């Protein structure tokens, strides 16, 4: 079975499945335009990379925030300095958590792309291996011979 046959088999199986329940959905014949959702490894990797870039920007902002705190000195007797330190501590905690969330989400998006593409690649490799193991032997007889 060639890779194209496998793709055709998957498409045929998907067409044969019927929905058991339909909620808040237009009937199939009233669909919109062409779908604009792309789900492939490069799309997932780009999404993960973009989230990772946000994390880098957050790190730069955190460094600037920390630099802005230098020279405040003691907050004894100065309510503004005390409030400033409290606000800084709150923002530092918040930004650290956002950065961590971006890192985890970036990793998950890249992994999702790897997992989704691995399935088709794995199946294609297995079909190719089967094709190599079970190649047809040349036909015998019935062929014209050079004379």
PDB file of C-alpha atoms in Angstrom:
ATOM      1  CA  UNK A   1       0.000   0.000   0.000  1.00  0.00           C
ATOM      2  CA  UNK A   2       1.525   3.307  -1.043  1.00  0.00           C
ATOM      3  CA  UNK A   3       1.440   6.462   1.060  1.00  0.00           C
ATOM      4  CA  UNK A   4      -1.161   8.022  -1.263  1.00  0.00           C
ATOM      5  CA  UNK A   5      -3.414   4.992  -0.767  1.00  0.00           C
ATOM      6  CA  UNK A   6      -3.073   5.397   2.987  1.00  0.00           C
ATOM      7  CA  UNK A   7      -4.106   9.059   2.732  1.00  0.00           C
ATOM      8  CA  UNK A   8      -7.106   8.069   0.577  1.00  0.00           C
ATOM      9  CA  UNK A   9      -8.088   5.396   3.097  1.00  0.00           C
ATOM     10  CA  UNK A  10      -7.972   7.904   5.954  1.00  0.00           C
ATOM     11  CA  UNK A  11     -10.086  10.382   3.978  1.00  0.00           C
ATOM     12  CA  UNK A  12     -12.646   7.690   3.078  1.00  0.00           C
ATOM     13  CA  UNK A  13     -12.903   6.577   6.704  1.00  0.00           C
ATOM     14  CA  UNK A  14     -13.425  10.163   7.841  1.00  0.00           C
ATOM     15  CA  UNK A  15     -16.245  10.627   5.314  1.00  0.00           C
ATOM     16  CA  UNK A  16     -18.012   7.466   6.456  1.00  0.00           C
ATOM     17  CA  UNK A  17     -18.223   8.529  10.089  1.00  0.00           C
ATOM     18  CA  UNK A  18     -21.523  10.082  11.053  1.00  0.00           C
ATOM     19  CA  UNK A  19     -22.043  12.489  13.910  1.00  0.00           C
ATOM     20  CA  UNK A  20     -23.922  11.074  16.884  1.00  0.00           C
ATOM     21  CA  UNK A  21     -24.857  14.469  18.260  1.00  0.00           C
ATOM     22  CA  UNK A  22     -24.779  17.964  16.811  1.00  0.00           C
ATOM     23  CA  UNK A  23     -24.844  21.010  19.087  1.00  0.00           C
ATOM     24  CA  UNK A  24     -24.854  24.641  17.988  1.00  0.00           C
ATOM     25  CA  UNK A  25     -23.559  23.805  14.565  1.00  0.00           C
ATOM     26  CA  UNK A  26     -24.669  24.742  11.079  1.00  0.00           C
ATOM     27  CA  UNK A  27     -25.744  21.897   8.843  1.00  0.00           C
ATOM     28  CA  UNK A  28     -22.873  20.609   6.715  1.00  0.00           C
ATOM     29  CA  UNK A  29     -24.278  22.112   3.505  1.00  0.00           C
ATOM     30  CA  UNK A  30     -24.252  25.668   4.947  1.00  0.00           C
ATOM     31  CA  UNK A  31     -20.560  25.847   5.734  1.00  0.00           C
ATOM     32  CA  UNK A  32     -18.609  29.033   5.284  1.00  0.00           C
ATOM     33  CA  UNK A  33     -15.634  29.688   3.084  1.00  0.00           C
ATOM     34  CA  UNK A  34     -12.409  27.762   2.953  1.00  0.00           C
ATOM     35  CA  UNK A  35     -10.994  26.918   6.400  1.00  0.00           C
ATOM     36  CA  UNK A  36      -8.147  29.159   7.509  1.00  0.00           C
ATOM     37  CA  UNK A  37      -6.888  26.958  10.322  1.00  0.00           C
ATOM     38  CA  UNK A  38      -3.501  25.418   9.624  1.00  0.00           C
ATOM     39  CA  UNK A  39      -2.389  22.472  11.695  1.00  0.00           C
ATOM     40  CA  UNK A  40       1.049  21.305  10.756  1.00  0.00           C
ATOM     41  CA  UNK A  41       4.378  21.026  12.477  1.00  0.00           C
ATOM     42  CA  UNK A  42       5.755  24.410  11.298  1.00  0.00           C
ATOM     43  CA  UNK A  43       2.592  26.208  12.449  1.00  0.00           C
ATOM     44  CA  UNK A  44       2.788  24.673  15.939  1.00  0.00           C
ATOM     45  CA  UNK A  45       6.530  25.320  16.142  1.00  0.00           C
ATOM     46  CA  UNK A  46       6.038  28.963  15.137  1.00  0.00           C
ATOM     47  CA  UNK A  47       3.310  29.416  17.740  1.00  0.00           C
ATOM     48  CA  UNK A  48       5.585  27.913  20.397  1.00  0.00           C
ATOM     49  CA  UNK A  49       8.476  30.088  19.243  1.00  0.00           C
ATOM     50  CA  UNK A  50       6.340  33.228  19.373  1.00  0.00           C
ATOM     51  CA  UNK A  51       5.286  32.456  22.941  1.00  0.00           C
ATOM     52  CA  UNK A  52       8.931  31.764  23.788  1.00  0.00           C
ATOM     53  CA  UNK A  53       9.841  35.186  22.373  1.00  0.00           C
ATOM     54  CA  UNK A  54       7.298  36.758  24.720  1.00  0.00           C
ATOM     55  CA  UNK A  55       9.100  35.085  27.596  1.00  0.00           C
ATOM     56  CA  UNK A  56      12.380  36.681  26.483  1.00  0.00           C
ATOM     57  CA  UNK A  57      10.686  40.100  26.341  1.00  0.00           C
ATOM     58  CA  UNK A  58       9.289  39.541  29.833  1.00  0.00           C
ATOM     59  CA  UNK A  59      12.787  38.733  31.103  1.00  0.00           C
ATOM     60  CA  UNK A  60      14.091  42.016  29.671  1.00  0.00           C
ATOM     61  CA  UNK A  61      11.209  43.919  31.269  1.00  0.00           C
ATOM     62  CA  UNK A  62      11.880  42.214  34.611  1.00  0.00           C
ATOM     63  CA  UNK A  63      15.531  43.286  34.469  1.00  0.00           C
ATOM     64  CA  UNK A  64      14.485  46.888  33.784  1.00  0.00           C
ATOM     65  CA  UNK A  65      11.981  46.748  36.614  1.00  0.00           C
ATOM     66  CA  UNK A  66      14.685  45.502  38.973  1.00  0.00           C
ATOM     67  CA  UNK A  67      17.122  48.202  37.799  1.00  0.00           C
ATOM     68  CA  UNK A  68      14.452  50.795  38.555  1.00  0.00           C
ATOM     69  CA  UNK A  69      14.441  49.737  42.178  1.00  0.00           C
ATOM     70  CA  UNK A  70      18.100  50.509  42.812  1.00  0.00           C
ATOM     71  CA  UNK A  71      18.847  53.528  44.955  1.00  0.00           C
ATOM     72  CA  UNK A  72      15.534  53.577  46.809  1.00  0.00           C
ATOM     73  CA  UNK A  73      17.364  53.120  50.076  1.00  0.00           C
ATOM     74  CA  UNK A  74      15.622  52.579  53.370  1.00  0.00           C
ATOM     75  CA  UNK A  75      11.877  52.931  53.488  1.00  0.00           C
ATOM     76  CA  UNK A  76      11.827  53.949  57.150  1.00  0.00           C
ATOM     77  CA  UNK A  77       9.626  56.996  57.530  1.00  0.00           C
ATOM     78  CA  UNK A  78       8.766  57.234  53.813  1.00  0.00           C
ATOM     79  CA  UNK A  79       5.370  55.881  52.879  1.00  0.00           C
ATOM     80  CA  UNK A  80       6.027  56.296  49.161  1.00  0.00           C
ATOM     81  CA  UNK A  81       9.171  54.143  49.304  1.00  0.00           C
ATOM     82  CA  UNK A  82       7.292  51.481  51.267  1.00  0.00           C
ATOM     83  CA  UNK A  83       4.446  51.501  48.742  1.00  0.00           C
ATOM     84  CA  UNK A  84       6.957  51.351  45.880  1.00  0.00           C
ATOM     85  CA  UNK A  85       8.625  48.252  47.351  1.00  0.00           C
ATOM     86  CA  UNK A  86       5.252  46.580  47.851  1.00  0.00           C
ATOM     87  CA  UNK A  87       4.226  47.301  44.256  1.00  0.00           C
ATOM     88  CA  UNK A  88       7.596  46.054  42.992  1.00  0.00           C
ATOM     89  CA  UNK A  89       7.275  42.799  44.952  1.00  0.00           C
ATOM     90  CA  UNK A  90       3.759  42.283  43.586  1.00  0.00           C
ATOM     91  CA  UNK A  91       4.799  42.918  39.968  1.00  0.00           C
ATOM     92  CA  UNK A  92       7.909  40.788  40.289  1.00  0.00           C
ATOM     93  CA  UNK A  93       5.792  37.848  41.467  1.00  0.00           C
ATOM     94  CA  UNK A  94       3.247  38.398  38.701  1.00  0.00           C
ATOM     95  CA  UNK A  95       5.837  38.723  35.930  1.00  0.00           C
ATOM     96  CA  UNK A  96       7.703  35.643  37.135  1.00  0.00           C
ATOM     97  CA  UNK A  97       4.491  33.615  36.948  1.00  0.00           C
ATOM     98  CA  UNK A  98       3.610  34.959  33.479  1.00  0.00           C
ATOM     99  CA  UNK A  99       7.108  34.120  32.264  1.00  0.00           C
ATOM    100  CA  UNK A 100       6.806  30.593  33.630  1.00  0.00           C
ATOM    101  CA  UNK A 101       3.433  30.181  31.975  1.00  0.00           C
ATOM    102  CA  UNK A 102       4.848  31.350  28.629  1.00  0.00           C
ATOM    103  CA  UNK A 103       7.687  28.839  28.939  1.00  0.00           C
ATOM    104  CA  UNK A 104       5.365  25.929  29.671  1.00  0.00           C
ATOM    105  CA  UNK A 105       2.930  26.915  26.927  1.00  0.00           C
ATOM    106  CA  UNK A 106       5.745  27.308  24.405  1.00  0.00           C
ATOM    107  CA  UNK A 107       7.018  23.821  25.204  1.00  0.00           C
ATOM    108  CA  UNK A 108       3.507  22.344  24.954  1.00  0.00           C
ATOM    109  CA  UNK A 109       2.836  23.928  21.557  1.00  0.00           C
ATOM    110  CA  UNK A 110       6.114  22.695  20.092  1.00  0.00           C
ATOM    111  CA  UNK A 111       5.489  19.217  21.547  1.00  0.00           C
ATOM    112  CA  UNK A 112       1.964  19.182  20.092  1.00  0.00           C
ATOM    113  CA  UNK A 113       3.395  19.891  16.641  1.00  0.00           C
ATOM    114  CA  UNK A 114       5.969  17.150  17.081  1.00  0.00           C
ATOM    115  CA  UNK A 115       3.340  14.676  18.269  1.00  0.00           C
ATOM    116  CA  UNK A 116       0.897  15.491  15.466  1.00  0.00           C
ATOM    117  CA  UNK A 117       3.505  15.224  12.736  1.00  0.00           C
ATOM    118  CA  UNK A 118       5.094  12.133  14.252  1.00  0.00           C
ATOM    119  CA  UNK A 119       1.942  10.126  13.681  1.00  0.00           C
ATOM    120  CA  UNK A 120       1.908  10.585   9.901  1.00  0.00           C
ATOM    121  CA  UNK A 121       5.681  10.274   9.633  1.00  0.00           C
ATOM    122  CA  UNK A 122       5.620   7.068  11.657  1.00  0.00           C
ATOM    123  CA  UNK A 123       2.873   5.551   9.543  1.00  0.00           C
ATOM    124  CA  UNK A 124       4.601   6.592   6.319  1.00  0.00           C
ATOM    125  CA  UNK A 125       7.854   4.998   7.493  1.00  0.00           C
ATOM    126  CA  UNK A 126       6.055   1.778   8.401  1.00  0.00           C
ATOM    127  CA  UNK A 127       4.317   1.631   5.015  1.00  0.00           C
ATOM    128  CA  UNK A 128       7.602   2.268   3.238  1.00  0.00           C
ATOM    129  CA  UNK A 129       9.236  -0.523   5.240  1.00  0.00           C
ATOM    130  CA  UNK A 130       6.413  -2.893   4.336  1.00  0.00           C
ATOM    131  CA  UNK A 131       6.729  -1.913   0.687  1.00  0.00           C
ATOM    132  CA  UNK A 132      10.438  -2.693   0.745  1.00  0.00           C
ATOM    133  CA  UNK A 133       9.930  -6.014   2.542  1.00  0.00           C
ATOM    134  CA  UNK A 134       7.181  -7.220   0.250  1.00  0.00           C
ATOM    135  CA  UNK A 135       8.107  -5.898  -3.167  1.00  0.00           C
ATOM    136  CA  UNK A 136       6.532  -7.790  -5.989  1.00  0.00           C
ATOM    137  CA  UNK A 137       8.743 -10.144  -7.908  1.00  0.00           C
ATOM    138  CA  UNK A 138       8.994  -9.572 -11.623  1.00  0.00           C
ATOM    139  CA  UNK A 139       6.265 -11.283 -13.588  1.00  0.00           C
ATOM    140  CA  UNK A 140       7.220 -14.592 -15.155  1.00  0.00           C
ATOM    141  CA  UNK A 141       6.026 -15.702 -18.547  1.00  0.00           C
ATOM    142  CA  UNK A 142       3.711 -13.995 -20.958  1.00  0.00           C
ATOM    143  CA  UNK A 143       6.253 -11.369 -21.810  1.00  0.00           C
ATOM    144  CA  UNK A 144       7.746 -11.020 -25.231  1.00  0.00           C
ATOM    145  CA  UNK A 145      11.376 -11.914 -25.398  1.00  0.00           C
ATOM    146  CA  UNK A 146      13.898 -10.213 -27.599  1.00  0.00           C
ATOM    147  CA  UNK A 147      14.575 -12.476 -30.571  1.00  0.00           C
TER     148      UNK A 147
END
